[in-house]
Coordinates of C-alpha atoms in Angstrom, one line a residue:
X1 CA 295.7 65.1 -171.5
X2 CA 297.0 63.1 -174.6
X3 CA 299.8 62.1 -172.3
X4 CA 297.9 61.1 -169.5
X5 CA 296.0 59.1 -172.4
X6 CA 299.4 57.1 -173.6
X7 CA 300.1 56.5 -170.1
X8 CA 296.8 54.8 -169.6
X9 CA 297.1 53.2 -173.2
X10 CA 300.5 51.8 -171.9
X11 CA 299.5 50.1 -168.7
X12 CA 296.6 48.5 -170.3
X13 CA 299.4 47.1 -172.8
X14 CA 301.3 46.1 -169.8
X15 CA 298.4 44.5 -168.4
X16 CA 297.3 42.7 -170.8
X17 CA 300.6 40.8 -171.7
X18 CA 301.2 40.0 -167.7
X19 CA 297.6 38.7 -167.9
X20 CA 298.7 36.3 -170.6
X21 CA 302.0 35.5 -169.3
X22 CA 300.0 34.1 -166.0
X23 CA 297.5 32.3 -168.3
X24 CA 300.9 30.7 -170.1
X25 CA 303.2 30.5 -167.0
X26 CA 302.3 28.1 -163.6
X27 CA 304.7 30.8 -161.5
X28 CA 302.5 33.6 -160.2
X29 CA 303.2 33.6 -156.5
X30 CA 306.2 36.3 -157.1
X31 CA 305.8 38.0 -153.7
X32 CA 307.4 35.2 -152.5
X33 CA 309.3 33.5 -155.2
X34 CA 312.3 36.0 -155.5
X35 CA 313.1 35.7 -151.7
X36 CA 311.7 39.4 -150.5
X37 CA 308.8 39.5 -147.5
X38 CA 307.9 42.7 -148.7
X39 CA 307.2 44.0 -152.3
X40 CA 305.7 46.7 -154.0
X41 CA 304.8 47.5 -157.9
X42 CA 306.2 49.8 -160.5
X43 CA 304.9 51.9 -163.3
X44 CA 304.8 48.8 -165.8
X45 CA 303.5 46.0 -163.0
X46 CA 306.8 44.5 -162.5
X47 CA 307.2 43.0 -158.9
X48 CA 310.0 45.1 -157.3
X49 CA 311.2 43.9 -153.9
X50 CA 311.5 46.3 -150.9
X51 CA 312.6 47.5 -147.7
X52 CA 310.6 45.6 -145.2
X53 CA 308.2 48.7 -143.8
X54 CA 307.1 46.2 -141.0
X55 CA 308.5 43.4 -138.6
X56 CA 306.8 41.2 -136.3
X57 CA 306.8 41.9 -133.0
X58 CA 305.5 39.2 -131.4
X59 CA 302.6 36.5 -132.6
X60 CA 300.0 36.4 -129.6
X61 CA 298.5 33.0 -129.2
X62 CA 295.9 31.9 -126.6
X63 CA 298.8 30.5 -124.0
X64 CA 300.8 33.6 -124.6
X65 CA 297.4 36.1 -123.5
X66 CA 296.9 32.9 -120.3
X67 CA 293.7 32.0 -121.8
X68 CA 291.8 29.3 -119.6
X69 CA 289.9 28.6 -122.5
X70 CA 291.6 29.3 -125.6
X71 CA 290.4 31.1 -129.1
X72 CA 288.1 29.5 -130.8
X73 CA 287.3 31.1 -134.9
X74 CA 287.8 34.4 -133.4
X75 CA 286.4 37.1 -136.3
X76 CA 285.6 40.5 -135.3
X77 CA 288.4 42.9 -133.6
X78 CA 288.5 47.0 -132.2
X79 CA 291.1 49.0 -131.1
X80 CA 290.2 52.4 -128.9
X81 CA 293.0 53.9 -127.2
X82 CA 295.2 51.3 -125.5
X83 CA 292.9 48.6 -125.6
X84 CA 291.7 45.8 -128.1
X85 CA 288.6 44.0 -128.0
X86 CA 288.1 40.6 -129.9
X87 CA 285.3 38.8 -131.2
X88 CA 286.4 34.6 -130.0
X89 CA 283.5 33.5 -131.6
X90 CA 283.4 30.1 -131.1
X91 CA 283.2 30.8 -127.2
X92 CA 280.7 33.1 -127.5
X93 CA 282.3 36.0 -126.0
X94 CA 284.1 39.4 -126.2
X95 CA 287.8 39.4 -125.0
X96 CA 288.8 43.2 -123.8
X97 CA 293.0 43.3 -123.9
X98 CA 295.2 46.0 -122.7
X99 CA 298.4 47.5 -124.8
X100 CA 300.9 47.0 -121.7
X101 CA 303.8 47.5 -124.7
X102 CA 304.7 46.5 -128.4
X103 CA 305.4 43.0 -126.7
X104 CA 302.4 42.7 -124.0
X105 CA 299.3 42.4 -124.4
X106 CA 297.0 41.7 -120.9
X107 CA 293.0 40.4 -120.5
X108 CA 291.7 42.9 -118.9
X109 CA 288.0 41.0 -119.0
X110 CA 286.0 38.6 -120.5
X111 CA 282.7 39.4 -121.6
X112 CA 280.2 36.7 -121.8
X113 CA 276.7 38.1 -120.6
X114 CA 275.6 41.5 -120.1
X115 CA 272.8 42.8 -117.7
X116 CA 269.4 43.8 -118.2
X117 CA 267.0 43.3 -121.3
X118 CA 263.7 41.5 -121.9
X119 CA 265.6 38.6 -124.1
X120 CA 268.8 36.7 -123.9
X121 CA 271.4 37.9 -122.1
X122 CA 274.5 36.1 -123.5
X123 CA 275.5 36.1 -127.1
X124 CA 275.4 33.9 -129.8
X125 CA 278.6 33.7 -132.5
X126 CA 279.4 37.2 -132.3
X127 CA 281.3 38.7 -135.0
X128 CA 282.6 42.4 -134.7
X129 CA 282.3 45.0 -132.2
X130 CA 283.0 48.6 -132.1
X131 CA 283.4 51.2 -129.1
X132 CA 281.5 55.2 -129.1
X133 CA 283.4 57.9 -128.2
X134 CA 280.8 57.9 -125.5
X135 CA 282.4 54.6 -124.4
X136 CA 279.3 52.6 -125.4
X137 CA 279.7 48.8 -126.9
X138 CA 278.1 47.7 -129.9
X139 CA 277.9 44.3 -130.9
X140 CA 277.2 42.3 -134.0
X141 CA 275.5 39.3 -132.1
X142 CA 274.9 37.3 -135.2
X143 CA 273.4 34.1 -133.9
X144 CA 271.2 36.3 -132.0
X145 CA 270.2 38.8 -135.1
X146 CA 270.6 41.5 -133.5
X147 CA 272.7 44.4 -132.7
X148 CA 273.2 45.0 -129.3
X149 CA 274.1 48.3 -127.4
X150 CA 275.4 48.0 -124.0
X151 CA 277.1 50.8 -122.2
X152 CA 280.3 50.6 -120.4
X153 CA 279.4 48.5 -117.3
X154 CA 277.5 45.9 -119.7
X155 CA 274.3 47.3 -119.0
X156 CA 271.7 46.5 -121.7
X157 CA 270.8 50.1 -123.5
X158 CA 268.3 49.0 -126.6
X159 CA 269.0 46.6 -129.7
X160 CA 269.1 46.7 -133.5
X161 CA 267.0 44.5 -135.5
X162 CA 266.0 43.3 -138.7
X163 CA 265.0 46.5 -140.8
X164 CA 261.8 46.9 -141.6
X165 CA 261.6 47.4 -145.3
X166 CA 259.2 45.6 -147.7
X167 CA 262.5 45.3 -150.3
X168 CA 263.7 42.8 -147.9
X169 CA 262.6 38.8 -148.2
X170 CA 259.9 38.2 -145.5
X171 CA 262.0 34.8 -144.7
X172 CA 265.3 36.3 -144.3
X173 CA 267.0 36.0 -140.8
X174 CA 269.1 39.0 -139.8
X175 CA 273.0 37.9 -139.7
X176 CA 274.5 41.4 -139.1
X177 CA 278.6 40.3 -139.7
X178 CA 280.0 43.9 -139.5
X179 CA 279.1 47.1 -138.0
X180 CA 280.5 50.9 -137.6
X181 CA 279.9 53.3 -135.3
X182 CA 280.1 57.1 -135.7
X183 CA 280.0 60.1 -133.4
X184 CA 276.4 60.3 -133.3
X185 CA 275.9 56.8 -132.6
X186 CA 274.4 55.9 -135.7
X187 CA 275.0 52.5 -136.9
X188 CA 276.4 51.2 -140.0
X189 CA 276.2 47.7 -140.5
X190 CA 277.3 45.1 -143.1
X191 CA 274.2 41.7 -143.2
X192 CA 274.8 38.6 -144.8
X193 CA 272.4 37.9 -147.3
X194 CA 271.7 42.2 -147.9
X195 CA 273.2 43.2 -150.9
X196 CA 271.3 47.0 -151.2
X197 CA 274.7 48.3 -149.1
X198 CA 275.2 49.2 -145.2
X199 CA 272.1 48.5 -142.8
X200 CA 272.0 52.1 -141.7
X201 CA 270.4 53.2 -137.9
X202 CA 270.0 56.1 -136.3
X203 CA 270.6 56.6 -132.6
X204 CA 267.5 55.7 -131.4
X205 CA 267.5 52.4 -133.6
X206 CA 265.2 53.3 -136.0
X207 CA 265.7 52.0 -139.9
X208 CA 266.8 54.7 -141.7
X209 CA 267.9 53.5 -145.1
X210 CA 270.5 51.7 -147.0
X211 CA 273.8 53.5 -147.8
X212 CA 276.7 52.7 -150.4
X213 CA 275.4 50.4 -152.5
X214 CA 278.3 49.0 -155.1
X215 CA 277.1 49.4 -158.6
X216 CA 275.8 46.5 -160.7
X217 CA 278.8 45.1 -163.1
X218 CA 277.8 42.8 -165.7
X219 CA 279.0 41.8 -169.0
X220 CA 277.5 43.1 -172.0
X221 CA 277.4 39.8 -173.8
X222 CA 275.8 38.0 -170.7
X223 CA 273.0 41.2 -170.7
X224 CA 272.0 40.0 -174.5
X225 CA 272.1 36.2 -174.0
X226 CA 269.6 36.7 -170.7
X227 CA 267.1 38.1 -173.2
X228 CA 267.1 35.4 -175.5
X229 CA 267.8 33.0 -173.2
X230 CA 264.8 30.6 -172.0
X231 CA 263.1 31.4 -168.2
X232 CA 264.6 27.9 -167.7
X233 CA 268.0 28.7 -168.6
X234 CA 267.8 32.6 -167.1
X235 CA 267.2 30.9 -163.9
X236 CA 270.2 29.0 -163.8
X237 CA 272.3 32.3 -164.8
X238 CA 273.8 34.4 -162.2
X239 CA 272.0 37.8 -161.0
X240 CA 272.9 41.5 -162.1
X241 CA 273.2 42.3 -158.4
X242 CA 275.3 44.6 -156.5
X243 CA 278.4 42.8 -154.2
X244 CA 277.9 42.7 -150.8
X245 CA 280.7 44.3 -148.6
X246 CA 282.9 42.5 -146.9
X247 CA 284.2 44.7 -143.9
X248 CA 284.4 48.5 -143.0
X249 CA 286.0 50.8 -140.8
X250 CA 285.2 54.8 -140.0
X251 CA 288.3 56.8 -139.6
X252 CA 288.6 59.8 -137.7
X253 CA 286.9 61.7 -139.9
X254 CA 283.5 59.8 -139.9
X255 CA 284.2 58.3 -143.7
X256 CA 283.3 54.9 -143.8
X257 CA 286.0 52.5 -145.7
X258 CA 284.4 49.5 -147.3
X259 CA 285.7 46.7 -148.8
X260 CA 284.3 44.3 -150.8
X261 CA 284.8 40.5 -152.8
X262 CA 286.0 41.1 -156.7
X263 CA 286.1 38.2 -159.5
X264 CA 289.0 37.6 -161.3
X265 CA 287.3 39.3 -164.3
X266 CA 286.5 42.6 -161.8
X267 CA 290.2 42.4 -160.6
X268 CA 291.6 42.7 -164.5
X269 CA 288.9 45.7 -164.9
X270 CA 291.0 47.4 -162.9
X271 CA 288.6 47.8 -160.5
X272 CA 289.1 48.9 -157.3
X273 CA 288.4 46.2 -154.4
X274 CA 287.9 49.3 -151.7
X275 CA 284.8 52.7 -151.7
X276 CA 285.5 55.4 -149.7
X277 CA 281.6 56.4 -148.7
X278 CA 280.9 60.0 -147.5
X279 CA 277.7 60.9 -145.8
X280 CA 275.7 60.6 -149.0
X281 CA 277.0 57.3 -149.3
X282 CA 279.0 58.3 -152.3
X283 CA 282.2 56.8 -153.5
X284 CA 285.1 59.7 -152.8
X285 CA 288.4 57.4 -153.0
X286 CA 290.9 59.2 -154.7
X287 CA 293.0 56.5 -157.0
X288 CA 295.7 58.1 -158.5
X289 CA 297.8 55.5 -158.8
X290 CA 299.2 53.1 -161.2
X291 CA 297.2 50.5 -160.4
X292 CA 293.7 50.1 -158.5
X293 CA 293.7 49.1 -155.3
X294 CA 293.4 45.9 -154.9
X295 CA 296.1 44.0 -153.9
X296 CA 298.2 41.8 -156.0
X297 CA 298.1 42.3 -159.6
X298 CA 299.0 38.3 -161.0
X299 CA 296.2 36.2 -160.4
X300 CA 296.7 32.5 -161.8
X301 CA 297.1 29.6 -159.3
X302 CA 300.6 28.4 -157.8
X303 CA 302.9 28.4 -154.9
X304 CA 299.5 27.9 -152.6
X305 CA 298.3 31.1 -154.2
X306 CA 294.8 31.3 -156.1
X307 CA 292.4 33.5 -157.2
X308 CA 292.6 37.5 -157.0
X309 CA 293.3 39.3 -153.6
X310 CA 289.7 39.8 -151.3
X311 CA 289.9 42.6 -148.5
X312 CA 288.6 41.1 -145.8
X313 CA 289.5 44.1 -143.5
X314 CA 290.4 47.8 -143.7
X315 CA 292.2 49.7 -140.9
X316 CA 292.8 54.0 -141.3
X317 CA 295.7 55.5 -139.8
X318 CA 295.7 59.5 -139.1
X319 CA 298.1 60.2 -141.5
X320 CA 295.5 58.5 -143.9
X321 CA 297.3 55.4 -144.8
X322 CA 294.7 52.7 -144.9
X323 CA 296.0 49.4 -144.9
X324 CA 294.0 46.1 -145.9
X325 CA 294.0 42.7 -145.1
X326 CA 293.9 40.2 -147.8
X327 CA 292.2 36.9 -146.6
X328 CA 293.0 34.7 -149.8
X329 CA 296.4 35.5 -150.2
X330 CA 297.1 36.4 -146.4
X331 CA 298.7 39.4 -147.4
X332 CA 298.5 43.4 -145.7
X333 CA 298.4 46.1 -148.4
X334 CA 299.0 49.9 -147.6
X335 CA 297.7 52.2 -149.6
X336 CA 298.2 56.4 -149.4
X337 CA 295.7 59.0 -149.4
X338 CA 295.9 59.1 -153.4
X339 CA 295.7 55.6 -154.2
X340 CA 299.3 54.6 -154.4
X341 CA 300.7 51.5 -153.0
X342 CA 303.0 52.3 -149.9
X343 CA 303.5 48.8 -149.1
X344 CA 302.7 44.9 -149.6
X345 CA 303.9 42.3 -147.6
X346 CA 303.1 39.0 -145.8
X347 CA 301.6 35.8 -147.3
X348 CA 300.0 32.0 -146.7
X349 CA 301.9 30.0 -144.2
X350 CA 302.7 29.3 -141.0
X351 CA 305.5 30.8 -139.7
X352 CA 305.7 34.2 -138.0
X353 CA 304.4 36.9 -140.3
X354 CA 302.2 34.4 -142.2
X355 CA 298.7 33.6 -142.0
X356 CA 296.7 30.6 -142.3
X357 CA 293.1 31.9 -142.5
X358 CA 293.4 36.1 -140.9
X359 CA 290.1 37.8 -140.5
X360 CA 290.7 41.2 -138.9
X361 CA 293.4 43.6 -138.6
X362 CA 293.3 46.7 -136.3
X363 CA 296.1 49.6 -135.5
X364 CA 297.8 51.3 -132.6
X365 CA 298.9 54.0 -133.9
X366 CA 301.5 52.8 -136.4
X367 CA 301.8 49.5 -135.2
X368 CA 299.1 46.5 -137.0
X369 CA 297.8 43.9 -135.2
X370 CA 296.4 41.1 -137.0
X371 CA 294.0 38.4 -136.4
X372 CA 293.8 35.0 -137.4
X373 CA 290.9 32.5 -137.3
X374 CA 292.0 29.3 -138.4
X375 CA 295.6 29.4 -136.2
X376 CA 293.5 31.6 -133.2
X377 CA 296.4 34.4 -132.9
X378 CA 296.9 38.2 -133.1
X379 CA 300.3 39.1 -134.9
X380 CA 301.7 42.3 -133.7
X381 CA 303.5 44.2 -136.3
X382 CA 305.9 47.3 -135.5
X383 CA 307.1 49.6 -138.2
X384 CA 310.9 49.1 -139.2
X385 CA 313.4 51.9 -139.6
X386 CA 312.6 52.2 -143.0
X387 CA 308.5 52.2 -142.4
X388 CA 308.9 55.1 -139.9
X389 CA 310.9 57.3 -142.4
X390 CA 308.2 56.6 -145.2
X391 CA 305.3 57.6 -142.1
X392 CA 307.4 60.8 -141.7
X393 CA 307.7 61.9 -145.4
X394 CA 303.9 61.5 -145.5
X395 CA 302.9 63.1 -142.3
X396 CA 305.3 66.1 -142.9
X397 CA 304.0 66.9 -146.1
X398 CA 300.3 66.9 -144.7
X399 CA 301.5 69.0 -142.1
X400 CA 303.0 71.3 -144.7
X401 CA 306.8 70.7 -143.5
X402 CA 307.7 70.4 -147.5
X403 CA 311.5 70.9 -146.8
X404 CA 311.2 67.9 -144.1
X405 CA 309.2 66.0 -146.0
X406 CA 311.8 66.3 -149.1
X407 CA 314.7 64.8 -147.1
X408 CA 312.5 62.4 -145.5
X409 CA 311.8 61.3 -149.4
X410 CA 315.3 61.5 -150.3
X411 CA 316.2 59.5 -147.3
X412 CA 313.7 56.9 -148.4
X413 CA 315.1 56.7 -152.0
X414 CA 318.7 56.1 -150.7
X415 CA 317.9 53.0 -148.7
X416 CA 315.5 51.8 -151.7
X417 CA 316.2 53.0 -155.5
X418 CA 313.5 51.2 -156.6
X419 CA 310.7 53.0 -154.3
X420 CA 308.5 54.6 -157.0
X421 CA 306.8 56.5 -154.2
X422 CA 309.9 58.4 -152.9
X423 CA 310.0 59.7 -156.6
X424 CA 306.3 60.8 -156.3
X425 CA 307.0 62.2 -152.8
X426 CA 309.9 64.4 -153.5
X427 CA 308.0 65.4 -156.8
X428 CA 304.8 67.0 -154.8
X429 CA 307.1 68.7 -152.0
X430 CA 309.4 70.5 -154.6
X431 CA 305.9 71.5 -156.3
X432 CA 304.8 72.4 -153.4
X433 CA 307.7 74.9 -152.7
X434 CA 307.0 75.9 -156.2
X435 CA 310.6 74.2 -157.2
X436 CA 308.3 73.2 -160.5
X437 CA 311.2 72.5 -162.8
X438 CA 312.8 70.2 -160.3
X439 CA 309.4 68.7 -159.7
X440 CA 309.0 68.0 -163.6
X441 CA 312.1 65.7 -163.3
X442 CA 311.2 63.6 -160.9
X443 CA 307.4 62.6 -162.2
X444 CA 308.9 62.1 -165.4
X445 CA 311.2 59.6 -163.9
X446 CA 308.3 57.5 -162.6
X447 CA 306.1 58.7 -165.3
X448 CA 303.5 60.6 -163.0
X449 CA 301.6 62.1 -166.0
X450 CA 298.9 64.1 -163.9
X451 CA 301.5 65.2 -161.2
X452 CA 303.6 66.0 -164.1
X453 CA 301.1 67.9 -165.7
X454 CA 300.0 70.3 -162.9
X455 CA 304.1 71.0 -162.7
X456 CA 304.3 72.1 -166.4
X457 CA 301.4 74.1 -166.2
X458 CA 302.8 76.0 -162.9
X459 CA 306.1 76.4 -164.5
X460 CA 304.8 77.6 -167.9
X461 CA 302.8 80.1 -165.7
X462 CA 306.0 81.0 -163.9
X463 CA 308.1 81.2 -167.1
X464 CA 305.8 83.3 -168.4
X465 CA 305.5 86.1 -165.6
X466 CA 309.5 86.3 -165.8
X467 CA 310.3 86.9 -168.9
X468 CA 306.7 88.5 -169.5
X469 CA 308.8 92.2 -171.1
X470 CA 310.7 90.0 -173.5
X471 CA 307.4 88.1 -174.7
X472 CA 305.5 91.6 -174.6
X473 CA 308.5 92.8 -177.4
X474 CA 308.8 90.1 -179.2
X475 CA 305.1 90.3 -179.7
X476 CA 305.0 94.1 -180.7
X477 CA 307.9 94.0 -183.0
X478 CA 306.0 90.6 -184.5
X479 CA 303.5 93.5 -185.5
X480 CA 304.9 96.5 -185.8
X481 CA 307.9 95.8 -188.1
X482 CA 305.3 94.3 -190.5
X483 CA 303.0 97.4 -189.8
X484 CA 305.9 99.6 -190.5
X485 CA 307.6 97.6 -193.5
X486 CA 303.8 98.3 -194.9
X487 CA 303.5 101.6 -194.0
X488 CA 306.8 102.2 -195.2
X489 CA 306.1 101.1 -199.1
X490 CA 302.9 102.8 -198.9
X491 CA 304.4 106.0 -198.7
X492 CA 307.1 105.0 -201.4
X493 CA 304.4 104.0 -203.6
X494 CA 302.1 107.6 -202.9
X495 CA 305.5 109.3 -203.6
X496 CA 306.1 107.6 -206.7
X497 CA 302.5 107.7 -208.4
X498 CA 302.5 111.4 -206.8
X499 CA 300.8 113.7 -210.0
X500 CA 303.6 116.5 -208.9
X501 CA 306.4 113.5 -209.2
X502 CA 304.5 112.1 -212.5
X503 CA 304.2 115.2 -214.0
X504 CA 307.7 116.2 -213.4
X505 CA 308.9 112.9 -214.6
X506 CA 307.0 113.5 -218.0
X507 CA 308.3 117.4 -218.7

């Protein structure tokens, strides 16, 4: 525990004097500046470049997919099986794409109108869209506020409206932005202007609640000025209100990944910028890593860069990597199933593998796709050599294949010393084959306190059991050769004050 404590007590150190360098030092975009595309952090926040996981594939543009009329602010995107679905928002309609191959992407339809219902039958800026398992379409229809639910044929099934809760402000208009679907159909949805957490529905479209809401942050200093602070000058000073969510995605599971905005002074907290939500709606994201998840970790201005990273996206893979989509720094950050960063890569600009403003991301299997607003393309990403061996470390592990996933690990750290999580990964699979001396040595390397900890305590328990005789000894003749040294003198000294001895000694 008091190691775990130093560790903690050291990366806040860390922190704080990279936090002042940036303050002090006008160079801050390092993902970029030392020539690597893709990057990663180690134990003390030092930028450490890295084996590209990812390449691009191909960068889909409106000419590229034969658009007649091309993207225009495209926002929301869904992948389901071999197909994609995007938002173009600016036309007013959903775009249905078919996964031909890694280089090939082909319209299957454009959706403009649907049929049936008592209202409008076209939509109005819509922003995301997600598909049942039943095959049903959901769409955020923003301009429309609404939710619609059409089934596969575009028939009109029912809508989702403004929910009917007296919390709400009688003048606000219902901009749903973001939704989620899960196996039962009900709806999750993210509203601009809602800050109590996700709009949630059940099947049938009734209100059922809010879910999730982020906890209120606020400075303790700003807490005591509000009181004595005039009504005049409280009303000028910002809210303590929950963030609103930025985007979310359910993974196979049926957890719901949210992401939301942070402030610089959140970022620094070392607070995390992504909530796991189970069905209570409670946060469950494991962070066991160095650093929160968040994205990058040096926040001052230069080289274009500005301002701390804000998830505007979150996609899940199966193996549980969940990868996010920074929209300030127009970056893609993967993160594990325990909070540690797998990978980091991408940036502002405009060449291939860069963004200019990207708004959703979305996977196929392994591969990312990428959407981007402002330049009106999707950027297909296919894992690299590299990548796939990292995938296969992690996937053979959680399929308990500990001997694979070892030499998958060991692979890794021969193409890249510097990968702190090929450490960690060999460390858990020689635990795991209760190889816990071996284990020790490797989380001490990358000074994996809590992993190091549960490796002691099952090698202390191991030692133990083996040499359990000796200690049993050891023990006994601890007491027993005092005990018998004692006994011993007592019978010398009951001999020698003996009346028989005394008397003897006296005639």
């Amino acid at each position: 525990m008091m190691s775990r404590k130093l560790g903690k007590l050291i990366k806040s150190s860390a922190a704080i004097v990279t936090a002042l360098f940036t303050l002090v030092s006008p160079i801050t975009a390092y993902a970029t500046s030392d020539g690597g595309y893709t990057y990663n952090y180690d134990y003390w926040g030092d930028y450490q470049n890295s084996a590209d996981c990812y390449n691009v594939c191909k960068v889909f543009t409106s000419t590229e997919l034969g658009l007649d009329v091309k993207l225009k602010n495209p926002q929301g995107m869904f992948s389901l099986g071999d197909s994609i679905y995007i938002c173009d928002s600016g036309n007013n309609r959903i775009i249905e794409l078919h996964i031909a191959s890694e280089e090939s992407l082909e319209v299957v339809r454009i959706i403009d109108s649907f049929n049936g219902g008592s209202g409008n039958n076209t939509f109005n800026n819509p922003t995301d869209i997600a598909i049942s398992d039943e095959g049903n379409i959901f769409i955020a229809d923003q301009g429309n506020a609404r939710i619609l639910k059409l089934d596969k044929d575009l028939n009109y099934i029912m809508e989702f409206v403004k929910p009917d809760d007296n919390t709400l402000d009688p003048k606000l208009v219902f901009q749903p932005s973001k939704l989620a679907v899960d196996t039962a159909e009900r709806v999750y949805c993210i509203a601009t202007g809602i800050n109590k957490g996700l709009v949630k529905y059940e099947n049938d479209g009734v209100f059922s609640g809010f879910v999730g809401a982020t906890p209120v942050s606020f400075d303790w200093t700003d807490y005591i000025w509000k009181k004595l602070a005039s009504q005049e000058q409280r009303a000028k000073m910002e809210s303590f209100v929950p963030t609103e969510y930025e985007n979310i995605f359910m993974d196979y599971e049926g957890f719901i990944y949210a992401t939301k905005a942070r402030t610089v002074d959140q970022a620094r907290a070392d607070e995390n910028a992504v909530r796991k939500l189970n069905l209570m709606g409670n946060d469950i994201l494991v962070s066991n890593g160095d650093w929160s998840v968040g994205g990058d970790l040096y926040l001052g201005s230069g080289g274009g860069y500005e301002g701390p990273s804000i998830f505007t996206d979150i996609t899940v893979m199966e193996n549980d990597i969940y990868v996010c989509l920074d929209r300030n720094r127009g970056r893609l950050f993967g993160y594990d199933d325990q909070g540690h960063m797998v990978f980091a890569f991408g940036g502002n600009g405009n060449m291939d593998g860069y963004f200019r403003q990207p708004s959703a991301i979305e996977r196929h299997g392994h591969e990312l796709y990428v959407l981007d607003s402002l330049d009106c393309s999707i950027t297909a990403f296919v894992p690299t050599a590299f990548g796939d061996l990292v995938y296969q470390a992690i996937e053979e592990f959680d399929k308990g294949n500990y001997e694979a996933s070892e030499a998958a690990w060991q692979e890794v750290m021969n193409q890249n010393g510097n990968y702190d999580l090929a450490y960690i990964g060999i460390g858990r699979a020689l635990l795991r084959q209760k190889r816990y001396k071996e284990a020790m040595n490797y989380f001490e390397l990358k000074y994996d306190t809590e992993n190091y900890s549960k490796a002691y305590k099952q090698y202390r328990k191991e030692w133990v059991e083996d040499h359990i005789v000796i200690i049993v000894i050891v023990i006994l003749l601890l007491f027993l050769v005092p005990l018998s040294i004692g006994k011993v003198k007592k019978i010398r000294h009951e001999i020698d004050t003996a009346d028989i001895f005394v008397a003897g000694r006296n005639g």
